[in-house]
Each structure stands twice: as C-alpha cells, then as structure tokens.
PDB file of C-alpha atoms and ligand atoms in Angstrom:
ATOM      1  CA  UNK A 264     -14.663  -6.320  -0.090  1.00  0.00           C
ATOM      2  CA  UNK A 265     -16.582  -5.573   2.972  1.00  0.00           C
ATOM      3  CA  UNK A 266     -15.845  -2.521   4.534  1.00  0.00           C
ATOM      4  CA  UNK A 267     -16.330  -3.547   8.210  1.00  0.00           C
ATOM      5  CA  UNK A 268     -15.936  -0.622  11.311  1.00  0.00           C
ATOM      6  CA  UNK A 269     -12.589  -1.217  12.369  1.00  0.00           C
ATOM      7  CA  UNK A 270     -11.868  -0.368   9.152  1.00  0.00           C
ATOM      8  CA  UNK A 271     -13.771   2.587   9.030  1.00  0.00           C
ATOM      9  CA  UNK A 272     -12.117   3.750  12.279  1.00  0.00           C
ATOM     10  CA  UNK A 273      -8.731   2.992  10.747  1.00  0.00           C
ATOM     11  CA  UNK A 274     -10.082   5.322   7.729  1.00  0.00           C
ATOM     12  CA  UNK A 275     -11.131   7.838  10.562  1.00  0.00           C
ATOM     13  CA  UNK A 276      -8.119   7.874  12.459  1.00  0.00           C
ATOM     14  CA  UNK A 277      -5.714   8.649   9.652  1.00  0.00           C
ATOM     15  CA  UNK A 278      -7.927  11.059   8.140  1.00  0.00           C
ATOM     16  CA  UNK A 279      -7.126  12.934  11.550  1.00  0.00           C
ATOM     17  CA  UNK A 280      -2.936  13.290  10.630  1.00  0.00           C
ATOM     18  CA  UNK A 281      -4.295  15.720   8.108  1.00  0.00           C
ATOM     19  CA  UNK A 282      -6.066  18.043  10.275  1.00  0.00           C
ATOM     20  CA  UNK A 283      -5.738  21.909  10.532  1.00  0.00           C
ATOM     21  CA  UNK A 284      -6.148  22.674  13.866  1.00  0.00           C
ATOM     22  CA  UNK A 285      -3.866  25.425  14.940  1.00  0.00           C
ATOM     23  CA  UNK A 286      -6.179  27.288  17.698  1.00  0.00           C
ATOM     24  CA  UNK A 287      -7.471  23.825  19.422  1.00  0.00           C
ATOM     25  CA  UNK A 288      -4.622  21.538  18.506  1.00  0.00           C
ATOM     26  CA  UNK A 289      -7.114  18.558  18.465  1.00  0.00           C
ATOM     27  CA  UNK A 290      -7.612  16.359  15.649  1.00  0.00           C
ATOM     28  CA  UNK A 291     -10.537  14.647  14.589  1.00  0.00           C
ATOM     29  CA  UNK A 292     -11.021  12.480  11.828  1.00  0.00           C
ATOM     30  CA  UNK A 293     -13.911  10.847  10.399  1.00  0.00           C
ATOM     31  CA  UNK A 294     -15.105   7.980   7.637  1.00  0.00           C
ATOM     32  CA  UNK A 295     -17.933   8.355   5.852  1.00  0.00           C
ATOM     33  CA  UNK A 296     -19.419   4.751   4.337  1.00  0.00           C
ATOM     34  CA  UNK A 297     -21.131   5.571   1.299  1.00  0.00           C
ATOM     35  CA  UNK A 298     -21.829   3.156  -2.275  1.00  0.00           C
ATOM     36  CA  UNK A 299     -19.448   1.026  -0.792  1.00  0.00           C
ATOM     37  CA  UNK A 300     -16.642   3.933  -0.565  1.00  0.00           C
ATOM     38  CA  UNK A 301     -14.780   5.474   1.685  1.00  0.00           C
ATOM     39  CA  UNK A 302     -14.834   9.191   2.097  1.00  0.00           C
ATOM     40  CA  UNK A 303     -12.667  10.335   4.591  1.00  0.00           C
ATOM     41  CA  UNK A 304     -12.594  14.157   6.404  1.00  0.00           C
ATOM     42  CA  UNK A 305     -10.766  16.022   9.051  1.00  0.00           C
ATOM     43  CA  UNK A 306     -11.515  19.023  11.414  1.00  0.00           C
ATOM     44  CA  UNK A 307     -10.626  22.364   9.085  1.00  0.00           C
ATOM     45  CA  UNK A 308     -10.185  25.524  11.598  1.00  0.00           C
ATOM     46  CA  UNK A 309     -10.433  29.072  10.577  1.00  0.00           C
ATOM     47  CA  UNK A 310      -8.941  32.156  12.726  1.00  0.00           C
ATOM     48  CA  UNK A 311     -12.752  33.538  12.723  1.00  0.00           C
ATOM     49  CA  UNK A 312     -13.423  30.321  14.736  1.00  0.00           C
ATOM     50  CA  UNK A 313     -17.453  30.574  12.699  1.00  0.00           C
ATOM     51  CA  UNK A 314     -15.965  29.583   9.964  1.00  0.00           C
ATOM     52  CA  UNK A 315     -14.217  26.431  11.292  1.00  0.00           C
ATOM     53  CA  UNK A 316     -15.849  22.940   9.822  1.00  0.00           C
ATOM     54  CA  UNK A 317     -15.790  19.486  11.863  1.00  0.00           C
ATOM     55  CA  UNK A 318     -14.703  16.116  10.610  1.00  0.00           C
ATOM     56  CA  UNK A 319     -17.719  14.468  10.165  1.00  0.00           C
ATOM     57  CA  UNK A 320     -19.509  17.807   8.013  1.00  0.00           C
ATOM     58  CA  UNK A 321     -16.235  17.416   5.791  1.00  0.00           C
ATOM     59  CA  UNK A 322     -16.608  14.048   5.224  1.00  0.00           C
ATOM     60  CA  UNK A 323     -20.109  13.646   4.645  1.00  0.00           C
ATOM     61  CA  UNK A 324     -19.742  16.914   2.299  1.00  0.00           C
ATOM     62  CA  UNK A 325     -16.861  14.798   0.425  1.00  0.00           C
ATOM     63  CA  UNK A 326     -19.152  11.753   0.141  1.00  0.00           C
ATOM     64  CA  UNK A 327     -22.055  13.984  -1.290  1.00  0.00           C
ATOM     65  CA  UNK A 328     -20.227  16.142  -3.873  1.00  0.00           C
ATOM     66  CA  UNK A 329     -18.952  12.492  -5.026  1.00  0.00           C
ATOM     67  CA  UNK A 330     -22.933  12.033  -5.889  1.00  0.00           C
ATOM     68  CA  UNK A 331     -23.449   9.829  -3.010  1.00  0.00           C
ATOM     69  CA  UNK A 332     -26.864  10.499  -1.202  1.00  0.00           C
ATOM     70  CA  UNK A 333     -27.294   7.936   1.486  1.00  0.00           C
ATOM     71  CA  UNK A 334     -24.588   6.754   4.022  1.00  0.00           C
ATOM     72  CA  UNK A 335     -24.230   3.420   5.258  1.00  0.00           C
ATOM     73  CA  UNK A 336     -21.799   4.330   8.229  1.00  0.00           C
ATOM     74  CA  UNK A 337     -19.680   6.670   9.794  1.00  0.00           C
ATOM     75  CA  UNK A 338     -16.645   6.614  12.222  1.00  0.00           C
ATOM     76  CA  UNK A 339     -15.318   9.580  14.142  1.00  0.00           C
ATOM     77  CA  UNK A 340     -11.903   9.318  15.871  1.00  0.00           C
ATOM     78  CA  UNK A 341     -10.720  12.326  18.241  1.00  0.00           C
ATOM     79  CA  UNK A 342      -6.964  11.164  18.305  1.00  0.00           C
ATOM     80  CA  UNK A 343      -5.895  14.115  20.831  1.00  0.00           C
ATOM     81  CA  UNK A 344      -8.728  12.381  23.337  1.00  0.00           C
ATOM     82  CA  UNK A 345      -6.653  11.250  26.409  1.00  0.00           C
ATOM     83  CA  UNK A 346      -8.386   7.688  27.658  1.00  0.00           C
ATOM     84  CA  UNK A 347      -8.910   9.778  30.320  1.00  0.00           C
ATOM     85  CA  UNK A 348     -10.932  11.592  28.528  1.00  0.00           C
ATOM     86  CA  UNK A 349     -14.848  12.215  28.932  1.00  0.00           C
ATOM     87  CA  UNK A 350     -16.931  10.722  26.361  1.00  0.00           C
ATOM     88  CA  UNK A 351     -18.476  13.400  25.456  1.00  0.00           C
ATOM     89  CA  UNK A 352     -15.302  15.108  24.224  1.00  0.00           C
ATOM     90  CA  UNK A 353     -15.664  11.963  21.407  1.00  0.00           C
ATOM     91  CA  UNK A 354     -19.092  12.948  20.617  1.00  0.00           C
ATOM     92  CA  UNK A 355     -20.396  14.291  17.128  1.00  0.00           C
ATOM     93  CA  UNK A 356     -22.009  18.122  17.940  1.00  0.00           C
ATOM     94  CA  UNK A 357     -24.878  18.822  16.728  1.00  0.00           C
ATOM     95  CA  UNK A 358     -24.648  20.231  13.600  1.00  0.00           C
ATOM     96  CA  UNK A 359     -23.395  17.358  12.267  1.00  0.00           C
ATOM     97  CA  UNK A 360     -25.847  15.420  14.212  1.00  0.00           C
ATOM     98  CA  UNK A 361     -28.303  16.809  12.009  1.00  0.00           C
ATOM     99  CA  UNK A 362     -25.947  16.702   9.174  1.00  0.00           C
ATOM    100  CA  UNK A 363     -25.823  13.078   9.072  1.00  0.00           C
ATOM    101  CA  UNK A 364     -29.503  12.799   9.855  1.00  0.00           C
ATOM    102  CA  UNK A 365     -30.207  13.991   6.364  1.00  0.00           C
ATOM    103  CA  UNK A 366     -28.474  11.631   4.680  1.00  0.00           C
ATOM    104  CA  UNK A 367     -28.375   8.517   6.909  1.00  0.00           C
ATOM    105  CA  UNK A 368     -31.103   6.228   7.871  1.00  0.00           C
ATOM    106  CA  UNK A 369     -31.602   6.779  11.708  1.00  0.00           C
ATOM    107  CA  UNK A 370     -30.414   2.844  12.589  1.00  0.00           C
ATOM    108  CA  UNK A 371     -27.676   3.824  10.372  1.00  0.00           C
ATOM    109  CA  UNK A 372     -24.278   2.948  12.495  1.00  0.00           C
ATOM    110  CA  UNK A 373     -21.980   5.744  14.110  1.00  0.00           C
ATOM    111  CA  UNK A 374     -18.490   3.683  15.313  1.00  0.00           C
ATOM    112  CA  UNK A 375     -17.017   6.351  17.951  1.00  0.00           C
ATOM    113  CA  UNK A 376     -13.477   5.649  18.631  1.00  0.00           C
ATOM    114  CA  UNK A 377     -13.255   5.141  22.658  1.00  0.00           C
ATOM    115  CA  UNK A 378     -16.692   5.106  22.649  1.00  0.00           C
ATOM    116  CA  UNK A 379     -18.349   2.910  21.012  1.00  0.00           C
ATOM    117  CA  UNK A 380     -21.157   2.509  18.100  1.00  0.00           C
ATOM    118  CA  UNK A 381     -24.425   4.647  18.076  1.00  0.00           C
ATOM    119  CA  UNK A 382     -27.029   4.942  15.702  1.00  0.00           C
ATOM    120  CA  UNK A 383     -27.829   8.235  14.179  1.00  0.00           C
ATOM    121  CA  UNK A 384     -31.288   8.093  16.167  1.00  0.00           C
ATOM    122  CA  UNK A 385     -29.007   7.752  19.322  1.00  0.00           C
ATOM    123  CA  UNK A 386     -27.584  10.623  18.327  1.00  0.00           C
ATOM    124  CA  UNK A 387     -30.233  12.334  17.399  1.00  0.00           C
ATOM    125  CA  UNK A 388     -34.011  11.260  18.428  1.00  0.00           C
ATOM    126  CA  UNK A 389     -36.156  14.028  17.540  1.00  0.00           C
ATOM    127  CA  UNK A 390     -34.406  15.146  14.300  1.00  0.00           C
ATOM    128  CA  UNK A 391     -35.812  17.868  12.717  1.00  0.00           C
ATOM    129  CA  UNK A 392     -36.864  17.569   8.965  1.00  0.00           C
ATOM    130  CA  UNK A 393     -38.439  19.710   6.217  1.00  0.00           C
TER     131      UNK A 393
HETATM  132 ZN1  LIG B 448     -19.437  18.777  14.406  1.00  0.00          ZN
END
C-alpha cells in the first residue's frame, strides 16, 4: 500500500487527540513517513516550558529509535489552528526544522495541514551540517 499525504495528514491529525498540552492548550500532531511506516507524534509539554518537545521532534525521534534513518515524508497538523489562523502558527520551528534536515533529503515533502506541502529545503535553505 501506498502511503499517500492525505493519509499522512489523517495520521497527523489523530496523533494530535493524544497531546499533552495543559499550559498552551494547542495540539499538534505529526506523521513521520519512514521504510514505508508510519510513525506518528504529538506536542509533549512540561511545567518548565524548556523541557517541552514538539510534534514533529517526537515523531521523527519515534521513527529513529524504530532504526529508521531516512524519512520519506512528514505531515504536521495544528488542530487548535482557527482557519483564521496565520500560517505561520502551522509552521514547523526551527528546531525541528533542523531536526528533519538530518534525516530527510531536502526535496523530501512536508504536507502542512491548512497550509500546504513544503520541502524540507523550503523549510530550511541554508541548513547547517557537521
Ligand atoms: Zn518544533
């Protein structure tokens, strides 16, 4: 079966039900596309805010600790996002801009609910690499 990207939002949107976000009250989820599985993750906040990790991190963390290394997509859903909302409240931040840069080709696909689809060098065109 091919996993196509309104699947992957699907993924990404339910992934979101199981956020903890008690301090923002906005969930985000996110589907990571990886050997042809689907890993999903969800915004995880901590009362020392520092601590707190994003969807997309979680996700691509899942994926990895699975032993996958490179991803083939990723969809991020912000399901608290009114459609009045900015698109930059939709957007990925930057740490897990960089996040997925390491493990996703930069034409690799980023499917943004409300937004639309990116690539990771959209996202992220001067990445910065060891
Ligand atoms: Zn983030």
């Amino acid at each position: 079966m091919t996993i196509n990207a309104p699947m992957l939002l699907t993924a990404a949107r339910e992934a979101a039900v199981h956020a903890y976000c008690p301090y923002s009250n906005f969930h985000v989820g996110a589907a990571v596309l990886a050997d042809g599985r689907i890993f999903p993750g969800c915004n995880v906040e901590n009362a020392s805010y520092g601590l707190t990790i994003c969807a997309e991190r979680n996700a691509i963390f899942a994926a990895v600790a699975s032993g996958a290394r490179r991803i083939q997509a990723i969809a991020l859903a912000c399901v608290d996002a009114t459609d009045a909302a900015p698109a930059s409240l939709r957007m990925p931040c930057g740490a897990c801009r960089q996040v997925m840069a390491e493990f996703a080709d930069p034409g690799t696909p980023v499917h943004i609910d409300g937004v639309g689809t990116l690539t990771i060098a959209d996202l992220l065109p001067s990445v910065f690499r060891l």
